[in-house]
Coordinates of C-alpha atoms and ligand atoms in Angstrom, one line a residue:
M1 CA 0.0 0.0 0.0
D2 CA 1.4 3.3 -1.0
F3 CA 0.7 5.9 1.6
A4 CA 2.0 8.8 -0.5
G5 CA -0.6 8.0 -3.1
N6 CA 1.5 9.5 -5.9
S7 CA 4.1 6.9 -6.8
K8 CA 4.1 4.6 -9.7
K9 CA 3.1 1.5 -7.8
S10 CA 3.9 -1.0 -10.5
G11 CA 7.4 0.3 -11.0
R12 CA 8.4 0.5 -7.3
S13 CA 11.1 -1.9 -6.4
A14 CA 10.9 -4.3 -3.5
R15 CA 13.9 -2.5 -2.0
N16 CA 11.6 0.5 -1.2
K17 CA 9.1 -1.6 0.7
K18 CA 8.6 -0.4 4.3
Q19 CA 11.0 2.6 3.8
F20 CA 8.9 4.9 5.9
N21 CA 9.8 8.4 7.1
R22 CA 12.1 8.4 10.1
V23 CA 10.4 9.0 13.5
G24 CA 12.7 10.7 16.0
H25 CA 10.9 10.0 19.3
N26 CA 8.9 7.3 21.0
L27 CA 6.0 9.8 21.2
Q28 CA 4.5 11.6 18.3
F29 CA 1.8 14.1 17.4
Y30 CA 1.5 12.2 14.1
K31 CA 1.9 15.3 12.0
I32 CA 3.6 13.8 8.9
P33 CA 1.7 11.0 7.2
P34 CA 3.9 7.9 6.5
T35 CA 5.2 7.4 3.0
G36 CA 6.2 3.9 2.0
E37 CA 4.7 0.6 1.1
I38 CA 3.1 -2.2 3.0
S39 CA 1.0 -5.1 1.8
L40 CA -2.8 -5.2 2.2
Q41 CA -2.4 -7.9 4.8
E42 CA 0.0 -5.7 6.9
F43 CA -2.3 -2.8 6.4
E44 CA -5.1 -4.8 8.1
E45 CA -2.9 -6.3 10.8
Y46 CA -1.6 -2.8 11.8
A47 CA -5.2 -1.5 11.9
I48 CA -6.4 -4.4 14.1
D49 CA -3.4 -4.1 16.4
R50 CA -4.0 -0.5 17.1
L51 CA -7.7 -1.0 17.4
K52 CA -7.0 -3.6 20.1
V53 CA -4.9 -1.0 21.9
L54 CA -7.6 1.7 21.7
K55 CA -10.2 -0.8 22.9
A56 CA -7.9 -1.6 25.9
V57 CA -7.7 2.2 26.6
E58 CA -11.5 2.5 26.4
V59 CA -12.0 -0.5 28.8
A60 CA -9.7 1.0 31.4
G61 CA -11.1 4.5 31.1
I62 CA -14.7 3.7 31.4
R63 CA -14.6 1.7 34.5
L64 CA -11.8 3.5 36.5
M65 CA -10.8 7.0 37.3
K66 CA -8.3 8.1 34.8
G67 CA -4.8 8.7 36.2
S68 CA -5.6 6.6 39.4
P69 CA -3.2 3.8 40.3
E70 CA -5.9 1.3 39.6
Y71 CA -6.5 2.8 36.1
I72 CA -2.7 2.7 35.3
Q73 CA -2.5 -0.9 36.5
K74 CA -5.5 -2.0 34.5
L75 CA -4.4 -0.2 31.4
Q76 CA -1.0 -1.8 31.6
D77 CA -2.5 -5.2 32.1
E78 CA -4.8 -4.7 29.1
L79 CA -2.1 -3.4 26.9
R80 CA 0.2 -6.3 27.7
K81 CA -2.4 -8.6 26.1
T82 CA -2.0 -6.9 22.7
S83 CA 1.1 -7.0 20.5
L84 CA 1.3 -3.3 19.8
G85 CA 0.3 -2.5 23.3
H86 CA 3.0 -4.8 24.7
D87 CA 5.6 -2.8 22.7
L88 CA 4.0 0.5 23.9
I89 CA 4.7 -0.2 27.5
R90 CA 8.1 -1.8 27.0
T91 CA 10.8 0.3 28.6
D92 CA 13.7 -1.0 26.5
K93 CA 12.4 0.3 23.1
K94 CA 14.7 3.3 22.7
E95 CA 15.4 3.8 19.1
D96 CA 13.2 0.9 18.1
K97 CA 12.5 2.0 14.5
D98 CA 10.1 -0.9 13.7
F99 CA 7.9 -0.1 16.7
R100 CA 7.9 3.7 15.9
Q101 CA 6.9 3.1 12.3
K102 CA 4.2 0.6 13.3
D103 CA 2.9 3.2 15.8
L104 CA 2.9 5.9 13.1
V105 CA 1.3 3.8 10.3
S106 CA -1.3 2.2 12.5
H107 CA -2.4 5.6 13.8
F108 CA -2.9 6.9 10.3
I109 CA -4.8 3.8 9.1
L110 CA -7.3 4.2 12.0
R111 CA -7.5 7.9 11.3
L112 CA -8.8 7.0 7.9
A113 CA -11.2 4.5 9.4
Y114 CA -12.5 6.8 12.1
C115 CA -12.9 10.1 10.3
R116 CA -16.2 9.2 8.7
S117 CA -18.6 10.5 11.3
E118 CA -18.8 12.8 14.3
E119 CA -19.3 9.8 16.7
L120 CA -16.4 7.9 15.3
R121 CA -14.1 10.9 15.4
R122 CA -15.0 11.6 19.0
W123 CA -14.3 8.0 20.0
F124 CA -11.0 7.9 18.2
M125 CA -9.9 11.2 19.6
Q126 CA -10.8 10.3 23.2
Q127 CA -8.9 7.0 23.1
E128 CA -5.9 8.5 21.3
L129 CA -5.7 11.3 23.8
D130 CA -5.9 9.0 26.7
L131 CA -3.3 6.7 25.2
F132 CA -1.0 9.7 24.6
R133 CA -1.4 11.0 28.1
F134 CA -0.6 7.6 29.5
R135 CA 2.5 7.2 27.3
F136 CA 3.8 10.8 28.0
L137 CA 3.6 10.3 31.7
R138 CA 5.6 7.1 31.4
E139 CA 8.5 8.9 29.7
G140 CA 11.4 10.2 31.8
P141 CA 12.0 14.0 32.3
D142 CA 14.7 14.2 29.6
S143 CA 12.6 12.4 27.1
R144 CA 9.6 14.7 27.8
D145 CA 11.8 17.8 27.4
E146 CA 13.1 16.4 24.1
F147 CA 9.6 15.8 22.9
L148 CA 8.5 19.3 23.8
R149 CA 11.6 20.7 22.0
E150 CA 10.9 18.7 18.9
N151 CA 7.4 19.9 18.7
S152 CA 8.3 23.6 19.4
L153 CA 6.6 23.7 22.7
N154 CA 9.5 25.7 24.2
Y155 CA 8.1 27.2 27.3
E156 CA 10.5 29.1 29.5
P157 CA 10.2 28.6 33.3
I158 CA 9.4 31.7 35.3
S159 CA 12.2 33.5 37.1
D160 CA 13.0 32.7 40.8
D161 CA 12.0 36.3 41.7
L162 CA 8.6 36.0 40.1
K163 CA 8.1 32.6 41.8
T164 CA 8.9 34.1 45.2
E165 CA 6.5 36.9 44.5
L166 CA 3.7 34.5 43.7
D167 CA 4.6 32.0 46.4
G168 CA 1.4 32.2 48.3
E169 CA -0.9 32.0 45.2
L170 CA 1.1 29.0 43.8
R171 CA 0.9 27.1 47.1
A172 CA -2.9 27.8 47.3
A173 CA -3.4 26.5 43.8
A174 CA -1.2 23.4 44.4
G175 CA -3.4 22.4 47.4
S176 CA -2.2 19.3 49.0
K177 CA 1.0 19.4 46.8
S178 CA 2.0 22.8 48.1
G179 CA 5.1 21.2 49.7
V180 CA 6.8 20.7 46.3
V181 CA 6.3 24.3 45.0
D182 CA 9.9 25.2 46.1
T183 CA 11.5 22.4 44.1
I184 CA 9.4 22.5 41.0
E185 CA 9.5 24.7 37.9
Y186 CA 6.6 26.8 36.8
F187 CA 5.6 28.0 33.4
K188 CA 3.5 31.0 32.4
V189 CA 1.1 30.1 29.6
P190 CA -2.1 31.5 28.1
F191 CA -5.0 30.2 30.2
T192 CA -6.7 28.9 27.0
E193 CA -4.1 26.2 26.7
V194 CA -5.0 24.6 30.0
F195 CA -8.8 24.7 30.3
D196 CA -8.9 21.4 32.1
L197 CA -6.6 22.7 34.9
V198 CA -8.6 26.0 35.1
S199 CA -11.9 24.1 35.4
K200 CA -10.4 22.0 38.2
R201 CA -9.0 25.2 39.9
K202 CA -5.5 23.6 39.8
V203 CA -3.6 26.7 38.5
Y204 CA -3.1 30.3 39.6
L205 CA -4.5 32.7 37.0
Q206 CA -3.4 36.3 36.5
D207 CA -4.0 38.7 33.6
G208 CA -5.1 35.9 31.2
Y209 CA -2.1 33.7 32.0
A210 CA -2.0 30.4 34.0
Y211 CA 1.0 29.4 36.1
V212 CA 1.5 25.7 35.4
S213 CA 3.8 23.4 37.3
R214 CA 6.1 21.1 35.4
D215 CA 4.1 18.2 36.6
D216 CA 1.0 19.6 34.9
M217 CA 2.7 20.3 31.6
I218 CA 0.8 17.3 30.2
S219 CA -2.3 19.5 30.0
I220 CA -0.6 21.9 27.6
V221 CA 0.7 19.0 25.5
I222 CA -2.8 17.4 25.4
T223 CA -4.4 20.7 24.3
H224 CA -2.0 21.0 21.4
Y225 CA -2.5 17.3 20.5
R226 CA -6.3 17.6 20.7
S227 CA -6.4 20.6 18.4
H228 CA -4.0 19.1 15.9
L229 CA -5.8 15.7 15.8
S230 CA -9.2 17.4 15.5
H231 CA -8.0 19.4 12.6
S232 CA -6.3 16.4 11.0
L233 CA -9.4 14.3 11.2
A234 CA -11.5 17.0 9.5
V235 CA -8.8 17.1 6.7
T236 CA -8.8 13.3 6.4
T237 CA -12.6 13.3 6.0
R238 CA -12.3 15.5 3.0
A239 CA -9.7 13.3 1.4
L240 CA -11.8 10.1 1.9
P241 CA -13.7 10.2 -1.4
H242 CA -10.3 9.5 -3.2
L243 CA -10.1 6.2 -1.4
E244 CA -13.3 5.1 -3.2
E245 CA -11.1 4.5 -6.2
D246 CA -9.6 1.5 -4.4
G247 CA -12.4 -1.0 -3.9
R248 CA -10.3 -3.1 -1.5
L249 CA -9.6 -0.5 1.1
L250 CA -12.9 1.2 1.7
P251 CA -14.9 -1.8 2.8
M252 CA -12.2 -2.8 5.2
L253 CA -11.9 0.7 6.7
C254 CA -15.7 1.0 7.0
G255 CA -15.9 -2.4 8.8
L256 CA -13.2 -1.6 11.3
S257 CA -15.3 0.4 13.7
K258 CA -17.8 -2.4 14.0
R259 CA -15.3 -5.2 14.3
Y260 CA -15.3 -7.5 17.2
L261 CA -11.8 -8.6 18.1
G262 CA -12.4 -11.3 20.7
Q263 CA -13.3 -15.0 20.7
D264 CA -15.8 -16.1 18.1
F265 CA -17.8 -18.5 20.3
N266 CA -18.3 -21.0 17.6
A267 CA -20.3 -24.0 18.9
K268 CA -17.3 -26.3 18.5
K269 CA -15.3 -24.3 21.0
S270 CA -18.1 -24.1 23.6
N271 CA -16.6 -25.7 26.7
V272 CA -19.7 -26.1 28.8
G273 CA -20.7 -29.3 27.1
E274 CA -23.8 -29.9 25.0
I275 CA -26.9 -28.0 25.9
T276 CA -30.2 -29.8 25.2
A277 CA -33.5 -28.1 24.3
D278 CA -34.9 -28.9 27.7
M279 CA -32.1 -27.0 29.5
I280 CA -32.7 -23.7 27.6
E281 CA -35.6 -22.5 29.7
T282 CA -33.7 -22.8 33.0
L283 CA -30.5 -21.4 31.6
S284 CA -32.3 -18.4 30.1
K285 CA -33.3 -17.3 33.6
K286 CA -29.9 -17.8 35.2
S287 CA -27.2 -17.1 32.6
F288 CA -28.6 -15.4 29.5
P289 CA -27.8 -11.7 28.9
L290 CA -30.9 -9.5 28.7
C291 CA -30.9 -9.4 24.9
M292 CA -31.3 -13.2 24.7
Q293 CA -33.7 -13.3 27.7
Q294 CA -35.9 -10.9 25.7
L295 CA -35.8 -13.1 22.6
H296 CA -36.5 -16.2 24.6
Q297 CA -39.5 -14.7 26.4
S298 CA -41.0 -13.4 23.2
L299 CA -40.6 -16.8 21.6
R300 CA -42.3 -18.4 24.5
Q301 CA -45.2 -15.9 24.4
N302 CA -45.8 -15.6 20.7
H303 CA -44.5 -19.0 19.5
H304 CA -42.8 -17.1 16.8
L305 CA -39.8 -14.8 16.1
R306 CA -39.2 -12.8 13.0
H307 CA -36.0 -13.2 11.0
G308 CA -33.7 -10.8 12.9
G309 CA -34.7 -12.5 16.2
R310 CA -34.3 -16.0 14.8
Q311 CA -30.8 -15.1 13.5
Q312 CA -29.6 -13.5 16.7
Y313 CA -31.1 -16.0 19.1
G314 CA -30.4 -19.1 16.9
L315 CA -26.7 -18.3 16.5
F316 CA -26.4 -17.6 20.2
L317 CA -27.9 -21.0 21.0
K318 CA -25.6 -22.6 18.6
G319 CA -22.7 -20.8 20.3
I320 CA -23.6 -22.0 23.8
G321 CA -23.5 -25.6 22.6
V322 CA -27.0 -26.5 21.3
S323 CA -26.5 -29.0 18.5
L324 CA -28.5 -28.8 15.2
E325 CA -30.8 -31.7 16.3
E326 CA -31.5 -30.0 19.6
A327 CA -32.0 -26.6 18.0
M328 CA -34.5 -28.1 15.5
R329 CA -36.3 -29.8 18.4
F330 CA -36.4 -26.5 20.4
W331 CA -37.7 -24.3 17.5
R332 CA -40.1 -26.9 16.3
T333 CA -41.7 -27.5 19.7
E334 CA -42.2 -23.8 20.2
F335 CA -43.3 -22.8 16.7
C336 CA -45.7 -25.8 16.4
K337 CA -47.7 -24.5 19.3
A338 CA -49.0 -22.0 16.7
M339 CA -48.7 -23.8 13.4
D340 CA -48.6 -27.3 12.0
V341 CA -45.4 -29.3 11.7
D342 CA -45.6 -29.3 7.8
K343 CA -45.6 -25.5 7.7
F344 CA -42.7 -25.3 10.1
D345 CA -40.6 -27.8 8.1
K346 CA -41.3 -26.0 4.9
Q347 CA -40.8 -22.5 6.0
Y348 CA -38.4 -22.4 9.0
S349 CA -36.2 -25.5 9.2
Y350 CA -34.1 -24.4 6.2
N351 CA -33.1 -21.3 8.1
I352 CA -32.0 -23.3 11.2
R353 CA -30.0 -25.7 9.1
H354 CA -28.5 -22.8 7.2
N355 CA -27.1 -21.3 10.4
Y356 CA -25.4 -24.6 11.1
G357 CA -23.8 -24.6 7.6
K358 CA -26.0 -27.3 6.2
E359 CA -27.7 -25.3 3.5
G360 CA -26.8 -22.5 1.0
K361 CA -23.1 -21.8 1.0
R362 CA -22.6 -24.2 3.9
T363 CA -20.9 -21.6 5.9
N364 CA -20.5 -22.2 9.6
Y365 CA -21.9 -18.9 10.8
T366 CA -20.7 -17.4 14.1
P367 CA -22.8 -15.8 16.8
Y368 CA -23.2 -12.0 16.8
S369 CA -21.0 -9.9 19.0
C370 CA -22.4 -7.0 21.1
M371 CA -20.9 -4.5 18.7
K372 CA -22.7 -6.1 15.8
I373 CA -26.0 -6.3 17.6
I374 CA -25.7 -2.7 18.8
T375 CA -24.6 -1.1 15.6
T376 CA -26.5 -3.0 12.8
N377 CA -30.0 -3.9 11.9
P378 CA -32.0 -2.0 14.6
P379 CA -35.3 -3.7 15.6
G380 CA -38.5 -2.4 14.0
P381 CA -42.1 -2.8 15.3
G382 CA -42.8 -6.5 16.1
D383 CA -39.1 -7.2 16.3
F384 CA -37.4 -8.4 19.5
H385 CA -33.8 -8.6 18.4
G386 CA -31.1 -6.0 19.2
C387 CA -29.7 -4.9 22.5
P388 CA -32.2 -3.8 25.2
F389 CA -29.6 -1.4 26.7
K390 CA -29.4 0.3 23.3
H391 CA -32.7 -0.2 21.7
M392 CA -35.2 0.0 24.6
E393 CA -36.7 3.2 26.0
V394 CA -34.8 4.0 29.3
D395 CA -38.1 4.0 31.3
M396 CA -39.2 0.7 29.9
L397 CA -35.8 -0.8 30.6
A398 CA -35.9 0.5 34.2
Q399 CA -39.3 -1.0 34.6
K400 CA -38.1 -4.3 33.2
L401 CA -35.1 -4.3 35.6
R402 CA -37.3 -3.5 38.6
G403 CA -39.5 -6.4 37.6
Q404 CA -36.4 -8.7 37.9
H405 CA -36.0 -7.4 41.5
I406 CA -32.8 -5.4 40.7
S407 CA -32.2 -2.9 43.5
K408 CA -33.2 0.8 43.0
D409 CA -29.5 1.8 43.2
N410 CA -28.5 -0.6 40.5
V411 CA -31.4 0.3 38.2
E412 CA -30.3 4.0 38.5
K413 CA -26.6 3.1 37.9
I414 CA -27.6 1.1 34.8
S415 CA -30.0 3.8 33.5
K416 CA -27.3 6.4 33.9
C417 CA -24.9 4.3 31.8
V418 CA -27.5 3.8 29.1
K419 CA -28.2 7.5 28.9
T420 CA -24.5 8.2 28.3
G421 CA -24.4 5.6 25.6
H422 CA -22.3 3.0 27.5
Y423 CA -24.5 0.1 26.7
Q424 CA -21.9 -2.7 27.3
I425 CA -21.0 -1.2 30.6
A426 CA -24.7 -1.1 31.5
C427 CA -24.8 -4.8 30.6
A428 CA -21.7 -5.5 32.8
Q429 CA -23.5 -3.7 35.7
Y430 CA -26.5 -5.9 35.0
F431 CA -24.3 -8.9 35.2
E432 CA -22.9 -7.7 38.6
A433 CA -26.3 -7.0 39.9
T434 CA -27.7 -10.4 38.9
H435 CA -24.7 -12.4 40.0
N436 CA -24.2 -10.6 43.3
I437 CA -20.7 -9.3 42.6
R438 CA -19.7 -6.7 45.1
N439 CA -15.9 -6.8 45.1
P440 CA -14.6 -3.7 43.2
E441 CA -11.7 -5.7 41.8
D442 CA -14.0 -8.2 40.2
S443 CA -16.3 -5.5 39.0
A444 CA -13.5 -3.8 37.2
S445 CA -12.6 -7.0 35.4
I446 CA -16.0 -7.5 33.9
N447 CA -16.2 -6.4 30.3
I448 CA -19.1 -7.6 28.1
N449 CA -18.3 -7.8 24.5
H450 CA -20.3 -10.8 23.4
P451 CA -23.6 -12.4 24.5
N452 CA -21.9 -15.8 24.4
G453 CA -19.1 -14.4 26.6
Y454 CA -21.7 -13.2 29.0
F455 CA -23.2 -16.7 29.1
L456 CA -19.9 -18.5 29.5
D457 CA -18.8 -16.2 32.4
S458 CA -22.2 -16.6 34.1
Y459 CA -22.2 -20.4 33.6
K460 CA -18.7 -20.8 35.0
L461 CA -19.4 -18.5 37.9
L462 CA -22.6 -20.4 38.9
N463 CA -21.4 -23.9 38.1
G464 CA -17.6 -23.7 38.3
P465 CA -15.3 -24.7 35.4
K466 CA -16.2 -28.0 33.8
E467 CA -14.0 -30.9 34.8
G468 CA -11.0 -31.4 32.6
T469 CA -11.0 -27.8 31.3
K470 CA -7.8 -25.9 31.8
P471 CA -7.9 -22.6 33.8
V472 CA -7.5 -19.6 31.5
P473 CA -4.6 -17.3 32.1
N474 CA -5.4 -13.9 33.7
T475 CA -8.5 -15.3 35.3
P476 CA -9.8 -12.9 38.0
K477 CA -10.4 -14.3 41.4
V478 CA -14.1 -15.0 41.0
I479 CA -14.9 -15.2 37.3
K480 CA -13.3 -15.5 34.0
V481 CA -14.1 -12.6 31.7
K482 CA -13.3 -12.1 28.0
V483 CA -11.9 -8.7 27.0
E484 CA -11.9 -7.5 23.5
G485 CA -8.5 -7.8 21.9
T486 CA -7.4 -11.1 23.4
G487 CA -5.4 -13.4 21.2
T488 CA -7.3 -13.6 18.0
P489 CA -5.0 -13.5 15.0
S490 CA -6.1 -10.8 12.6
S491 CA -6.6 -13.2 9.6
Q492 CA -8.8 -15.4 11.6
T493 CA -10.8 -12.4 12.9
N494 CA -11.3 -11.2 9.5
K495 CA -12.6 -14.5 8.3
Q496 CA -15.0 -14.7 11.3
S497 CA -16.2 -11.2 10.6
D498 CA -16.8 -12.1 7.0
L499 CA -18.7 -15.2 8.0
N500 CA -21.1 -13.1 10.1
D501 CA -22.2 -11.3 7.0
M502 CA -24.5 -13.5 4.9
D503 CA -24.3 -13.1 1.1
D504 CA -27.4 -11.8 -0.7
D505 CA -28.6 -15.2 -2.0
D506 CA -28.5 -16.8 1.4
L507 CA -30.1 -13.8 3.0
I508 CA -32.9 -13.7 0.5
A509 CA -33.5 -17.4 0.9
S510 CA -33.9 -17.1 4.6
M511 CA -35.9 -13.8 4.4
E512 CA -38.5 -15.6 2.2
T513 CA -39.6 -17.5 5.3
D514 CA -40.0 -14.3 7.4
M515 CA -43.6 -13.9 8.5
Ligands
LIG1 FE1 -26.7 -8.5 24.8 FE2 -24.3 -7.3 24.5 FE3 -26.5 -5.8 24.8 FE4 -25.5 -7.2 26.8 S1 -24.5 -5.5 25.7 S2 -27.7 -7.1 26.2 S3 -24.8 -9.1 25.8 S4 -26.0 -7.2 23.0

């Protein structure tokens, strides 16, 4: 892939491959786009590696207070699970050119993928800024100074005389850290560069200037980075139409923001053993996430589910270990309470066999991830698929939760998360509430990315690991939780992602039975 976009691709020699522009520091503002060539496969690998890093940053930032020791520890643990993240927190990477180039290139690829809408841009900016802050604070004082010099952020410390003059004000602003005022340098900067410090009343202000301690310089750096990144994303958006000329890149870039990076929960890998049709009712009450409970209850009440519901629920059941024979028995028993067996066999059994790869293209379809359920195919009237935390009215959701005897405090906590758009966090809080998890350490380790992951975690918590199964590394004290970005090779992930998307013929065939 030519990042410069102006070279004669066919004539470029193999020697030039990967000759990217030199990066002089571990940290970057990513001002100069990379020029060089990488293969499409590397392009995708870099994108997924960085996406895993940003997801790790998101996971740590949503559940814990940014900057707190718990947050730093959690972020380090999460980053260590990803290949790029592992390199990011390595302390021996001085002058590691490969790492720096991968950092640069992967940032620019995701910039292309995440510039397409306001929502995506906001998410990308937030994670990149948090990642930058974390990395900047890990650098030593000399490295930070070098970075500031390289980026022309040359602020002069105020003189000793001025510092003595402002001693009382600086100590008052430093609060509990007033003891270090004598030993630390202060910088005079326009207050517009440190809005966050001003809003937290952490700086002394005089005549439009803020007096910022060296420890708080990160605020200035972040302000510059935010403004640069915001501008760059807007510029990239305008350049996006040119990419449409390359039919290979755009679909991949568009799919990145919806991509699930964790385990695929294929039925073959389910390690809770076979689940029979008779067990589903009990399990739905104990271990199903709310989305699947809703589908199950609706099926029980109406003896029918429309296509979207059958797909979401059918693949979930397959993923928890329901065999094709048991699935057929389950659906037939329920549907045939409202129709005769002939009609069921003619109109619905094809769809069930299709999900198990026995019809059409014979593809072994994988269960839907939370991201897919939340972002695609919203439910219409008469539909029961989707994610209740995303698609249900907040008042209705609260009423449903109260009906399940969830405490008032927990209902409020969940509703608050839903209102701020953190649907998976709301689901994690629902998991905590319904599994009586109170230990903050265990709470912090719950991340819901997949309905089948929810089921597996719940099943293991309630029943203990199945005999003969090996414990999974990094298992928290009480439960094992999957976190996005754990150990799925990119090529495999891509394949799984593709498998989730039916081709038109298959889709039309199954839609024909939708009533
Ligand atoms: Fe289901 Fe995921 Fe929504 Fe939870 S967050 S209800 S598991 S789609």
